CSV table of C-alpha atoms in Angstrom, one decimal:
chain,number,residue,atom,x,y,z
A,1434,MET,CA,1.9,12.2,-34.0
A,1435,SER,CA,3.3,10.9,-30.8
A,1436,ILE,CA,4.6,13.4,-28.3
A,1437,LEU,CA,7.3,11.0,-27.1
A,1438,ASN,CA,9.6,10.0,-29.9
A,1439,PHE,CA,12.9,8.5,-28.7
A,1440,ALA,CA,16.0,7.1,-30.5
A,1441,ASP,CA,17.4,4.0,-29.0
A,1442,GLU,CA,20.7,5.7,-28.2
A,1443,GLU,CA,18.8,8.0,-25.8
A,1444,ALA,CA,17.9,5.1,-23.6
A,1445,LEU,CA,19.1,5.3,-20.0
A,1446,GLY,CA,19.0,1.5,-19.7
A,1447,ARG,CA,17.2,-1.7,-20.6
A,1448,VAL,CA,14.6,-3.8,-18.8
A,1449,GLN,CA,16.1,-6.7,-16.8
A,1450,SER,CA,13.1,-8.1,-15.0
A,1451,VAL,CA,9.3,-7.6,-14.8
A,1452,ASP,CA,7.0,-8.4,-12.0
A,1453,THR,CA,3.3,-7.2,-12.4
A,1454,THR,CA,3.6,-3.4,-12.0
A,1455,THR,CA,7.3,-3.4,-11.0
A,1456,VAL,CA,10.1,-3.3,-13.5
A,1457,ILE,CA,13.9,-3.5,-12.9
A,1458,VAL,CA,16.1,-1.6,-15.4
A,1459,HIS,CA,19.8,-2.1,-15.7
A,1460,VAL,CA,21.7,1.2,-16.4
A,1461,ASP,CA,25.2,0.8,-18.0
A,1462,ASP,CA,26.2,4.5,-17.9
A,1463,VAL,CA,27.2,5.6,-14.4
A,1464,GLU,CA,26.8,9.3,-15.2
A,1465,ALA,CA,23.2,8.6,-16.4
A,1466,LEU,CA,22.5,6.8,-13.1
A,1467,ARG,CA,23.8,9.7,-11.1
A,1468,ALA,CA,21.5,12.0,-12.9
A,1469,LEU,CA,18.4,10.0,-12.0
A,1470,GLN,CA,16.2,10.9,-9.0
A,1471,VAL,CA,13.5,9.1,-7.1
A,1472,ASN,CA,9.9,10.0,-8.2
A,1473,ARG,CA,11.0,11.1,-11.7
A,1474,LEU,CA,9.0,9.8,-14.7
A,1475,VAL,CA,10.2,7.4,-17.3
A,1476,ALA,CA,8.8,5.9,-20.5
A,1477,LEU,CA,9.4,2.3,-21.5
A,1478,GLN,CA,8.9,0.6,-24.9
A,1479,SER,CA,5.8,-1.6,-25.1
A,1480,SER,CA,5.2,-4.8,-27.1
A,1481,LEU,CA,2.3,-3.1,-28.7
A,1482,ALA,CA,2.9,-0.6,-31.5
A,1483,GLY,CA,1.9,3.0,-30.7
A,1484,HIS,CA,2.0,2.3,-26.9
A,1485,LYS,CA,4.5,3.5,-24.3
A,1486,LEU,CA,4.4,2.5,-20.7
A,1487,ILE,CA,4.9,5.3,-18.1
A,1488,GLY,CA,6.5,4.6,-14.8
A,1489,VAL,CA,7.8,6.3,-11.7
A,1490,ILE,CA,11.3,5.7,-10.3
A,1491,GLN,CA,11.0,4.2,-6.8
A,1492,LYS,CA,14.6,3.2,-6.0
A,1493,ILE,CA,18.1,3.6,-7.4
A,1494,ILE,CA,20.9,1.2,-6.4
A,1495,ARG,CA,24.6,1.0,-7.4
A,1496,THR,CA,26.6,-1.8,-5.8
A,1497,ALA,CA,29.8,-3.8,-6.4
A,1498,LEU,CA,29.5,-7.5,-7.3
A,1499,GLY,CA,30.5,-8.6,-3.8
A,1500,GLU,CA,27.5,-6.7,-2.4
A,1501,ALA,CA,25.2,-7.7,-5.2
A,1502,LYS,CA,23.5,-10.4,-3.1
A,1503,ILE,CA,21.8,-7.7,-1.1
A,1504,ALA,CA,20.4,-6.3,-4.3
A,1505,ASP,CA,19.4,-9.8,-5.5
A,1506,VAL,CA,17.2,-10.2,-2.5
A,1507,GLU,CA,15.5,-6.9,-2.8
A,1508,LEU,CA,15.5,-6.2,-6.6
A,1509,GLY,CA,15.8,-9.7,-8.0
A,1510,GLU,CA,18.7,-9.3,-10.5
A,1511,ALA,CA,22.4,-8.7,-10.4
A,1512,ALA,CA,24.9,-10.3,-12.8
A,1513,HIS,CA,27.5,-7.6,-13.6
A,1514,PRO,CA,30.8,-6.7,-11.9
A,1515,GLU,CA,29.2,-3.4,-11.0
A,1516,VAL,CA,25.4,-3.5,-10.7
A,1517,ASN,CA,23.4,-0.3,-11.5
A,1518,LEU,CA,19.7,-1.0,-11.1
A,1519,VAL,CA,16.6,1.1,-11.0
A,1520,ARG,CA,13.3,0.0,-9.7
A,1521,ILE,CA,10.3,1.5,-11.5
A,1522,MET,CA,6.6,1.4,-10.7
A,1523,LEU,CA,4.3,1.4,-13.8
A,1524,ILE,CA,1.4,3.8,-13.5
A,1525,GLY,CA,-0.2,3.8,-17.0
A,1526,THR,CA,0.0,3.7,-20.7
A,1527,LEU,CA,0.4,6.4,-23.3
A,1528,LEU,CA,-1.4,5.7,-26.6
A,1529,ASP,CA,-0.3,7.5,-29.7
A,1530,ARG,CA,-3.9,7.3,-30.9
A,1531,ASP,CA,-7.2,6.2,-29.4
A,1532,GLY,CA,-9.9,6.4,-32.2
A,1533,PRO,CA,-10.0,10.0,-33.3
A,1534,ARG,CA,-8.0,11.3,-30.3
A,1535,ALA,CA,-4.2,11.5,-30.4
A,1536,ASN,CA,-1.9,11.1,-27.4
A,1537,VAL,CA,-4.2,9.6,-24.8
A,1538,PHE,CA,-3.0,8.6,-21.3
A,1539,ARG,CA,-4.8,5.7,-19.5
A,1540,ARG,CA,-4.2,4.7,-15.9
A,1541,THR,CA,-4.2,1.1,-16.9
A,1542,LEU,CA,-1.5,-1.2,-18.2
A,1543,GLU,CA,-2.4,-2.5,-21.7
A,1544,THR,CA,0.7,-4.7,-21.6
A,1545,VAL,CA,4.0,-5.1,-19.8
A,1546,PRO,CA,7.5,-4.3,-21.2
A,1547,GLU,CA,9.6,-7.0,-22.7
A,1548,ILE,CA,13.0,-8.0,-21.5
A,1549,ASP,CA,15.7,-5.7,-23.0
A,1550,ALA,CA,13.1,-3.1,-23.8
A,1551,CYS,CA,14.5,0.4,-23.7
A,1552,CYS,CA,13.8,2.8,-20.9
A,1553,PHE,CA,13.9,6.6,-21.4
A,1554,ALA,CA,13.8,9.5,-19.0
A,1555,LEU,CA,11.0,12.1,-19.3
A,1556,GLU,CA,12.7,15.5,-19.0
A,1557,GLY,CA,12.3,19.1,-20.1
A,1558,GLU,CA,9.9,19.7,-23.0
A,1559,ARG,CA,8.9,16.0,-23.2
A,1560,LEU,CA,7.9,16.1,-19.6
A,1561,THR,CA,5.9,19.3,-20.2
A,1562,ARG,CA,4.1,17.8,-23.1
A,1563,PHE,CA,3.3,14.6,-21.3
A,1564,MET,CA,2.0,16.4,-18.2
A,1565,GLY,CA,-0.1,18.5,-20.6
A,1566,VAL,CA,-1.7,15.2,-21.9
A,1567,ILE,CA,-2.4,14.0,-18.3
A,1568,SER,CA,-4.2,17.2,-17.4
A,1569,GLU,CA,-5.8,17.4,-20.9
A,1570,VAL,CA,-4.6,21.0,-21.3
A,1571,THR,CA,-5.6,22.2,-24.7
A,1572,GLY,CA,-4.5,25.8,-24.3
A,1573,GLY,CA,-6.6,28.9,-24.1
A,1574,ALA,CA,-8.9,29.4,-21.1
A,1575,GLN,CA,-8.3,25.9,-19.6
A,1576,ARG,CA,-4.6,26.2,-19.3
A,1577,LEU,CA,-3.5,27.2,-15.8
A,1578,SER,CA,0.2,27.3,-14.8
A,1579,LEU,CA,1.4,26.1,-11.4
A,1580,GLY,CA,5.1,26.8,-12.0
A,1581,ALA,CA,8.0,24.4,-12.7
A,1582,TYR,CA,8.6,20.9,-11.4
A,1583,THR,CA,11.1,20.6,-8.5
A,1584,LEU,CA,12.7,17.6,-10.1
A,1585,ASP,CA,13.0,19.3,-13.5
A,1586,PRO,CA,13.0,23.1,-13.5
A,1587,ASN,CA,12.9,23.1,-17.3
A,1588,ALA,CA,9.5,21.4,-17.3
A,1589,GLN,CA,6.4,23.5,-16.8
A,1590,ALA,CA,3.4,22.3,-14.7
A,1591,PHE,CA,-0.1,23.0,-16.0
A,1592,VAL,CA,-3.6,22.0,-15.0
A,1593,ASN,CA,-6.8,21.9,-16.8
A,1594,GLY,CA,-8.9,24.7,-15.2
A,1595,ASN,CA,-12.3,23.2,-16.2
A,1596,ARG,CA,-11.5,19.7,-14.9
A,1597,LEU,CA,-9.9,21.1,-11.7
A,1598,PHE,CA,-13.0,22.9,-10.6
A,1599,GLN,CA,-15.7,20.6,-12.0
A,1600,ARG,CA,-14.6,17.6,-10.0
A,1601,HIS,CA,-13.7,19.3,-6.7
A,1602,ALA,CA,-10.1,19.8,-5.7
A,1603,LEU,CA,-8.0,19.5,-2.6
A,1604,ILE,CA,-4.9,21.7,-2.0
A,1605,VAL,CA,-2.8,20.6,1.0
A,1606,GLY,CA,0.6,21.3,2.5
A,1607,SER,CA,2.3,22.1,5.8
A,1608,THR,CA,2.9,25.7,6.8
A,1609,GLY,CA,5.5,27.2,4.6
A,1610,SER,CA,5.2,24.6,1.8
A,1611,GLY,CA,3.7,27.1,-0.7
A,1612,LYS,CA,0.0,26.2,-0.3
A,1613,SER,CA,-1.1,29.9,-0.2
A,1614,TRP,CA,1.2,30.8,-3.0
A,1615,THR,CA,-0.2,28.1,-5.3
A,1616,THR,CA,-3.7,29.2,-4.5
A,1617,ALA,CA,-2.9,32.8,-5.2
A,1618,ARG,CA,-1.2,31.9,-8.5
A,1619,LEU,CA,-4.3,30.0,-9.6
A,1620,LEU,CA,-6.6,32.9,-8.6
A,1621,GLU,CA,-4.5,35.4,-10.5
A,1622,GLN,CA,-4.9,33.4,-13.7
A,1623,ILE,CA,-8.6,32.7,-13.1
A,1624,ALA,CA,-9.3,36.4,-12.6
A,1625,GLU,CA,-8.0,37.1,-16.1
A,1626,LEU,CA,-10.6,34.8,-17.8
A,1627,ASP,CA,-13.8,36.3,-19.1
A,1628,SER,CA,-15.8,33.3,-17.8
A,1629,ALA,CA,-14.2,33.4,-14.3
A,1630,ASN,CA,-16.5,32.9,-11.3
A,1631,ALA,CA,-15.0,32.1,-7.9
A,1632,ILE,CA,-15.6,32.9,-4.3
A,1633,VAL,CA,-12.7,32.8,-1.9
A,1634,PHE,CA,-13.3,32.3,1.8
A,1635,ASP,CA,-10.4,34.2,3.3
A,1636,MET,CA,-10.1,33.6,7.0
A,1637,HIS,CA,-7.1,35.9,7.8
A,1638,GLY,CA,-7.0,38.5,5.1
A,1639,GLU,CA,-4.2,36.7,3.3
A,1640,TYR,CA,-5.5,37.5,-0.1
A,1641,ALA,CA,-6.2,41.2,0.5
A,1642,SER,CA,-3.2,42.3,-1.6
A,1643,MET,CA,-4.5,40.7,-4.8
A,1644,ALA,CA,-5.5,43.4,-7.1
A,1645,GLY,CA,-6.8,43.9,-10.7
A,1646,ASP,CA,-10.0,44.2,-12.6
A,1647,GLY,CA,-10.7,40.5,-12.1
A,1648,PHE,CA,-11.0,40.8,-8.3
A,1649,VAL,CA,-13.7,42.0,-6.0
A,1650,HIS,CA,-12.8,42.4,-2.3
A,1651,LEU,CA,-15.5,42.1,0.3
A,1652,ARG,CA,-15.2,41.9,4.1
A,1653,VAL,CA,-17.7,40.8,6.6
A,1654,ALA,CA,-18.8,44.0,8.5
A,1655,GLY,CA,-16.9,44.8,11.7
A,1656,PRO,CA,-17.9,47.2,14.4
A,1657,SER,CA,-16.2,50.2,12.7
A,1658,ASP,CA,-18.0,49.4,9.4
A,1659,ILE,CA,-21.4,49.2,11.2
A,1660,GLU,CA,-20.8,52.5,13.0
A,1661,ALA,CA,-20.0,54.1,9.7
A,1662,GLY,CA,-23.1,52.7,8.1
A,1663,LYS,CA,-21.2,50.9,5.3
A,1664,GLY,CA,-22.8,48.4,3.0
A,1665,LEU,CA,-22.4,46.5,-0.3
A,1666,ASN,CA,-21.4,49.6,-2.2
A,1667,ASP,CA,-18.5,50.0,0.1
A,1668,GLY,CA,-17.3,46.4,-0.2
A,1669,VAL,CA,-18.8,45.6,3.2
A,1670,LEU,CA,-20.9,42.5,3.5
A,1671,HIS,CA,-23.6,42.0,6.1
A,1672,LEU,CA,-25.0,38.5,6.6
A,1673,PRO,CA,-28.3,39.2,8.3
A,1674,TYR,CA,-29.9,36.6,10.6
A,1675,TRP,CA,-32.8,36.1,8.2
A,1676,LEU,CA,-30.5,34.3,5.7
A,1677,MET,CA,-30.0,31.5,8.2
A,1678,SER,CA,-31.8,28.1,7.9
A,1679,TYR,CA,-34.0,26.9,10.7
A,1680,GLU,CA,-31.2,24.5,11.9
A,1681,ALA,CA,-28.7,27.4,11.9
A,1682,LEU,CA,-31.1,29.6,13.9
A,1683,VAL,CA,-31.6,26.9,16.5
A,1684,SER,CA,-27.9,26.0,16.8
A,1685,MET,CA,-27.1,29.7,17.4
A,1686,PHE,CA,-30.0,30.8,19.7
A,1687,VAL,CA,-31.2,27.7,21.5
A,1688,ASP,CA,-29.1,26.2,24.3
A,1689,ARG,CA,-29.3,22.4,23.7
A,1690,SER,CA,-28.5,21.7,27.4
A,1691,ASP,CA,-31.7,23.5,28.5
A,1692,GLN,CA,-34.4,21.1,29.5
A,1693,ASN,CA,-36.9,23.4,27.6
A,1694,ALA,CA,-34.8,23.3,24.4
A,1695,PRO,CA,-37.4,21.3,22.4
A,1696,ASN,CA,-40.1,23.8,23.3
A,1697,GLN,CA,-37.9,26.7,22.5
A,1698,ALA,CA,-37.0,25.3,19.1
A,1699,MET,CA,-40.7,24.6,18.3
A,1700,ILE,CA,-41.8,28.1,19.4
A,1701,MET,CA,-39.0,29.8,17.5
A,1702,SER,CA,-40.0,27.9,14.3
A,1703,ARG,CA,-43.6,29.1,14.7
A,1704,THR,CA,-42.7,32.7,15.5
A,1705,VAL,CA,-40.2,33.0,12.6
A,1706,VAL,CA,-42.7,31.7,10.1
A,1707,ASP,CA,-45.3,34.1,11.4
A,1708,ALA,CA,-42.8,37.0,11.2
A,1709,LYS,CA,-41.8,36.1,7.6
A,1710,THR,CA,-45.5,35.8,6.6
A,1711,GLY,CA,-46.2,39.2,8.1
A,1712,PHE,CA,-43.3,40.7,6.1
A,1713,LEU,CA,-44.5,39.2,2.8
A,1714,GLU,CA,-48.1,40.3,3.4
A,1715,ALA,CA,-47.1,43.8,4.2
A,1716,GLY,CA,-44.9,44.0,1.1
A,1717,GLY,CA,-47.6,42.6,-1.2
A,1718,HIS,CA,-45.5,39.5,-2.2
A,1719,VAL,CA,-48.5,37.3,-2.5
A,1720,GLU,CA,-46.9,35.0,-5.1
A,1721,VAL,CA,-44.2,34.0,-2.5
A,1722,LEU,CA,-46.6,33.3,0.3
A,1723,ALA,CA,-47.9,30.0,-1.1
A,1724,ASN,CA,-44.4,28.4,-1.5
A,1725,PHE,CA,-42.1,29.8,1.1
A,1726,THR,CA,-40.8,27.8,4.1
A,1727,ILE,CA,-39.0,28.6,7.3
A,1728,ASP,CA,-35.7,28.1,5.4
A,1729,SER,CA,-36.6,30.6,2.7
A,1730,PRO,CA,-34.4,33.7,2.7
A,1731,VAL,CA,-37.2,36.1,3.5
A,1732,PRO,CA,-36.5,39.2,5.7
A,1733,PHE,CA,-38.3,39.4,9.0
A,1734,ARG,CA,-38.0,41.7,12.1
A,1735,MET,CA,-36.3,40.2,15.1
A,1736,GLU,CA,-38.3,42.6,17.3
A,1737,THR,CA,-41.5,40.9,16.1
A,1738,VAL,CA,-40.1,37.5,17.2
A,1739,LEU,CA,-38.9,38.8,20.5
A,1740,GLY,CA,-42.2,40.4,21.2
A,1741,GLU,CA,-44.1,37.2,20.6
A,1742,LEU,CA,-41.6,35.2,22.7
A,1743,ASN,CA,-42.0,37.6,25.6
A,1744,ARG,CA,-45.8,37.4,25.3
A,1745,LEU,CA,-45.8,33.6,25.5
A,1746,ASN,CA,-43.2,33.6,28.3
A,1747,ALA,CA,-45.5,35.7,30.5
A,1748,GLU,CA,-48.8,34.5,29.2
A,1749,MET,CA,-51.6,33.7,31.6
A,1750,VAL,CA,-54.7,31.8,30.4
A,1751,PRO,CA,-58.1,31.3,31.9
A,1752,GLY,CA,-58.4,28.4,34.4
A,1753,ALA,CA,-61.2,26.7,36.1
A,1754,ARG,CA,-61.5,29.4,38.8
A,1755,THR,CA,-58.8,31.9,38.1
A,1756,GLU,CA,-56.0,32.5,35.6
A,1757,LYS,CA,-53.2,30.0,35.3
A,1758,GLN,CA,-49.8,30.0,33.6
A,1759,GLY,CA,-49.8,29.4,29.9
A,1760,ASP,CA,-48.1,26.3,28.3
A,1761,PHE,CA,-44.8,28.2,27.8
A,1762,HIS,CA,-44.9,30.5,30.8
A,1763,GLY,CA,-41.3,30.9,32.1
A,1764,LYS,CA,-39.9,28.3,29.6
A,1765,LEU,CA,-38.6,30.7,27.1
A,1766,SER,CA,-36.5,32.9,29.4
A,1767,ARG,CA,-33.1,31.6,28.4
A,1768,LEU,CA,-34.0,31.8,24.7
A,1769,ILE,CA,-35.0,35.4,25.1
A,1770,GLN,CA,-31.9,36.2,27.0
A,1771,ARG,CA,-29.7,34.6,24.4
A,1772,LEU,CA,-31.4,36.5,21.6
A,1773,GLU,CA,-31.0,39.8,23.4
A,1774,GLY,CA,-27.4,39.0,24.2
A,1775,LYS,CA,-26.6,38.2,20.6
A,1776,ARG,CA,-28.3,41.4,19.3
A,1777,THR,CA,-26.3,43.6,21.6
A,1778,ASP,CA,-22.9,41.9,20.9
A,1779,ARG,CA,-21.0,44.4,18.8
A,1780,ARG,CA,-18.9,41.6,17.3
A,1781,LEU,CA,-22.1,40.2,15.7
A,1782,GLY,CA,-23.3,43.5,14.2
A,1783,PHE,CA,-23.1,42.0,10.7
A,1784,LEU,CA,-25.9,39.6,11.7
A,1785,PHE,CA,-28.1,42.4,13.1
A,1786,PRO,CA,-27.6,45.4,10.7
A,1787,ALA,CA,-29.3,48.7,11.3
A,1788,SER,CA,-32.6,49.3,9.7
A,1789,GLY,CA,-32.4,50.0,6.0
A,1790,VAL,CA,-28.9,48.3,5.5
A,1791,ALA,CA,-29.8,44.7,4.7
A,1792,ASP,CA,-33.5,44.2,5.5
A,1793,SER,CA,-35.2,45.0,2.2
A,1794,TYR,CA,-36.7,42.4,-0.2
A,1795,ASP,CA,-34.3,43.3,-3.0
A,1796,TRP,CA,-31.1,43.2,-0.8
A,1797,LEU,CA,-30.6,39.5,-1.5
A,1798,ASP,CA,-30.8,40.1,-5.3
A,1799,ARG,CA,-28.0,42.6,-5.1
A,1800,ALA,CA,-25.9,40.4,-2.8
A,1801,VAL,CA,-26.4,37.4,-5.1
A,1802,GLU,CA,-25.5,39.4,-8.2
A,1803,LEU,CA,-22.3,40.6,-6.6
A,1804,LEU,CA,-21.3,37.2,-5.3
A,1805,LEU,CA,-22.4,34.9,-8.1
A,1806,GLY,CA,-22.7,37.2,-11.1
A,1807,GLY,CA,-19.3,36.2,-12.5
A,1808,ARG,CA,-17.2,38.4,-14.7
A,1809,ALA,CA,-19.0,39.9,-17.8
A,1810,ALA,CA,-17.1,40.1,-21.0
A,1811,LYS,CA,-17.5,43.9,-21.0
A,1812,GLY,CA,-17.7,45.6,-17.6
A,1813,GLY,CA,-19.5,44.0,-14.7
A,1814,HIS,CA,-18.0,42.6,-11.5
A,1815,GLY,CA,-14.7,40.8,-11.2
A,1816,GLY,CA,-14.7,37.1,-11.6
A,1817,VAL,CA,-13.0,36.3,-8.2
A,1818,LYS,CA,-14.7,37.5,-5.1
A,1819,ILE,CA,-12.6,37.4,-2.0
A,1820,ILE,CA,-14.5,37.6,1.3
A,1821,ASP,CA,-12.5,38.5,4.4
A,1822,PHE,CA,-14.0,36.7,7.4
A,1823,SER,CA,-11.3,37.9,9.9
A,1824,GLU,CA,-13.9,40.0,11.8
A,1825,VAL,CA,-16.1,36.9,12.5
A,1826,PRO,CA,-15.8,35.4,16.0
A,1827,SER,CA,-14.3,32.0,15.9
A,1828,ASP,CA,-17.1,30.3,17.8
A,1829,ILE,CA,-19.6,31.1,15.0
A,1830,LEU,CA,-17.2,31.1,12.1
A,1831,PRO,CA,-18.4,27.7,10.7
A,1832,LEU,CA,-22.0,28.9,10.9
A,1833,ILE,CA,-21.3,32.1,8.9
A,1834,VAL,CA,-19.1,30.5,6.2
A,1835,GLY,CA,-21.7,27.7,5.9
A,1836,MET,CA,-24.4,30.4,5.4
A,1837,VAL,CA,-22.6,31.9,2.4
A,1838,ALA,CA,-21.8,28.5,0.9
A,1839,ARG,CA,-25.5,27.4,1.4
A,1840,MET,CA,-26.7,30.6,-0.3
A,1841,ALA,CA,-24.4,30.0,-3.3
A,1842,PHE,CA,-25.6,26.4,-3.6
A,1843,HIS,CA,-29.3,27.2,-3.3
A,1844,VAL,CA,-29.1,30.0,-5.9
A,1845,GLN,CA,-27.5,27.6,-8.3
A,1846,GLN,CA,-30.0,24.9,-7.5
A,1847,TRP,CA,-33.0,27.1,-8.0
A,1848,SER,CA,-31.7,28.7,-11.2
A,1849,ALA,CA,-32.8,27.4,-14.5
A,1850,GLN,CA,-30.2,25.1,-16.0
A,1851,GLY,CA,-29.5,27.3,-19.0
A,1852,LEU,CA,-28.9,30.3,-16.7
A,1853,ARG,CA,-26.4,28.8,-14.3
A,1854,HIS,CA,-23.0,30.2,-14.3
A,1855,PRO,CA,-20.6,27.6,-12.7
A,1856,VAL,CA,-18.9,28.9,-9.5
A,1857,ALA,CA,-15.9,27.5,-7.6
A,1858,LEU,CA,-15.8,28.0,-3.8
A,1859,PHE,CA,-12.2,28.3,-2.5
A,1860,CYS,CA,-12.3,27.1,1.2
A,1861,ASP,CA,-9.1,28.4,2.7
A,1862,GLU,CA,-8.2,27.0,6.1
A,1863,ALA,CA,-11.0,24.5,5.7
A,1864,HIS,CA,-10.2,22.6,8.9
A,1865,LEU,CA,-11.6,25.6,10.8
A,1866,TYR,CA,-15.2,25.3,9.5
A,1867,ILE,CA,-15.3,21.8,7.9
A,1868,PRO,CA,-13.8,19.8,10.7
A,1869,GLN,CA,-13.8,16.0,11.0
A,1870,ASP,CA,-14.9,16.2,14.7
A,1871,PRO,CA,-17.4,19.0,15.2
A,1872,THR,CA,-17.5,20.4,18.7
A,1873,SER,CA,-20.5,22.6,18.4
A,1874,GLY,CA,-23.9,22.9,16.6
A,1875,ALA,CA,-22.4,25.6,14.4
A,1876,ALA,CA,-19.8,23.2,13.1
A,1877,GLU,CA,-22.3,20.5,12.5
A,1878,ASN,CA,-24.5,22.9,10.5
A,1879,ALA,CA,-21.5,23.9,8.3
A,1880,ILE,CA,-20.5,20.3,7.8
A,1881,ALA,CA,-24.0,19.4,6.6
A,1882,THR,CA,-23.9,22.2,4.1
A,1883,PHE,CA,-20.4,21.4,2.7
A,1884,GLU,CA,-21.1,17.6,2.6
A,1885,ARG,CA,-24.2,18.3,0.4
A,1886,ILE,CA,-22.2,20.6,-1.9
A,1887,ALA,CA,-19.4,17.9,-2.1
A,1888,LYS,CA,-22.0,15.2,-3.0
A,1889,GLU,CA,-24.4,17.2,-5.2
A,1890,GLY,CA,-22.7,20.5,-6.1
A,1891,ARG,CA,-21.4,19.3,-9.5
A,1892,LYS,CA,-25.0,18.8,-10.7
A,1893,TYR,CA,-25.7,22.5,-10.2
A,1894,GLY,CA,-22.3,23.9,-11.2
A,1895,VAL,CA,-20.8,24.4,-7.8
A,1896,GLY,CA,-17.3,23.2,-7.3
A,1897,LEU,CA,-15.2,23.1,-4.1
A,1898,VAL,CA,-11.5,23.8,-3.7
A,1899,VAL,CA,-10.6,22.7,-0.2
A,1900,ILE,CA,-7.4,24.2,1.1
A,1901,SER,CA,-5.8,23.1,4.4
A,1902,GLN,CA,-2.5,22.6,6.2
A,1903,ARG,CA,-4.1,19.8,8.2
A,1904,PRO,CA,-6.0,17.5,5.9
A,1905,ALA,CA,-6.4,15.0,8.7
A,1906,GLU,CA,-8.7,17.5,10.5
A,1907,VAL,CA,-10.9,18.1,7.4
A,1908,ASN,CA,-14.2,16.3,7.2
A,1909,ARG,CA,-13.5,13.0,5.4
A,1910,THR,CA,-16.7,12.9,3.4
A,1911,VAL,CA,-15.8,16.3,1.9
A,1912,ALA,CA,-12.2,15.3,1.2
A,1913,SER,CA,-13.2,12.0,-0.3
A,1914,GLN,CA,-15.3,13.7,-3.0
A,1915,CYS,CA,-12.2,15.7,-4.2
A,1916,ASN,CA,-11.0,14.0,-7.4
A,1917,ASN,CA,-8.2,16.4,-7.9
A,1918,LEU,CA,-5.3,16.7,-5.5
A,1919,ILE,CA,-2.5,19.2,-5.3
A,1920,ALA,CA,-0.3,18.0,-2.4
A,1921,MET,CA,2.8,19.8,-1.1
A,1922,ARG,CA,5.1,18.9,1.7
A,1923,LEU,CA,3.3,17.3,4.6
A,1924,THR,CA,5.3,16.5,7.8
A,1925,ASN,CA,2.5,15.0,9.9
A,1926,GLY,CA,2.0,11.3,9.5
A,1927,ASP,CA,-1.8,11.5,9.9
A,1928,ASP,CA,-1.9,14.1,7.1
A,1929,GLN,CA,0.2,11.9,4.9
A,1930,ALA,CA,-2.1,9.0,5.5
A,1931,VAL,CA,-5.1,11.1,4.3
A,1932,VAL,CA,-3.4,11.8,1.0
A,1933,ARG,CA,-2.5,8.1,0.6
A,1934,ARG,CA,-6.2,7.2,1.1
A,1935,LEU,CA,-7.2,9.6,-1.6
A,1936,LEU,CA,-4.9,8.0,-4.1
A,1937,SER,CA,-6.0,4.8,-5.9
A,1938,GLY,CA,-4.2,1.6,-6.6
A,1939,ASN,CA,-0.4,1.5,-6.8
A,1940,ARG,CA,-0.1,5.3,-6.6
A,1941,ARG,CA,-0.3,5.0,-2.9
A,1942,SER,CA,3.2,3.6,-2.6
């Protein structure tokens, strides 16, 4: 049964001219014309049975006959003493039935309306039903409410939760437009679902007030947490240095401007692999030794690495007559200095936790279970994990957020297909750590991680929800992979242009 059944007397007007995707409708009733608004949806009769054409109102004109020539030039028709015209852009076709499926919307035009075909306004319950068809909301766990439409408060806006997160999403809007409120509303509904599994990267603690059984709140350890010895059981998350990839380690500890940077990177690679090997051998993890790489998340002692670096930096080797300086003598000083400086920086305590806090072989298992375990039907952790990054210094923020995202992606990638629990990563203030123009090695490292997730994440059940007030500053590759767009008010022209580029065909108008 069609969701859009209209009687002819409900028509707001009739088609007067047709031009490809543009239709001009003449409205006889002045009151009906006054009730119309630009950007509202309408349905038009089609020449094919069981089809209705859907359009968006682009322009509304009411003019006297003496002024009609202006409308003639712009809209193409005017032959009444008082001309009431509406220009409509066609955006798709609603089919009553497509094979076994009922009420199917296609973003193509199967036909065009005939002259004198009736045009009807989509309002209230009809608009709600139609938007439900577009989002393929079937009720139950997929149905997520966003609120009511501004143009019609009587119509409710819903999105399909599965499709929203499976195809990556972009939520944008200027400050004060309701971006954070929309995100919070989605999270509240997601947290109530038994199958919920989401990680929220909270940059400023905006979502700290969200409470309930479906939420788990974590914060990256700050100086006070470290002094108190708090860990995972206290909702405090350490992100130890040994979780970093080789590229991340180099970007953080090696100064690229140093003429010895290539040597430092090479030696660091060798010493880290040796330190990880020593840890695995000491713990009896023989099965891992044959397959691990420098990027594998295997704990190692930074003291071991520093000891080897100091030895090589001061090494003297036998020469022809007397001892001579080793190949790396004096070339590792700046690397050692940077390592020591980072270790003693209280702001980076979460990277260098005290012994016994986050340096055991099973710590990663517990952290992954907490972050990616999802919400069990009975008991277990909450489905929405909110991580507060407000204690992380801004200069390494991209590196740290990228580390968590990389861990989530790799766990999903390494898990057996039948054991993967899809997870959505909510990237709040994404322009801070997924920038279009990186200014540091930390930002480049984060961009590489998120670009890979944007391109390959769907294969492994990892979805992105990119949230930003400045979409023009978000990496274009990541934004281009977001098939779902929730756009609120944007005042900046560059930001508006980004949204237009993401839309296809005549929807850019």
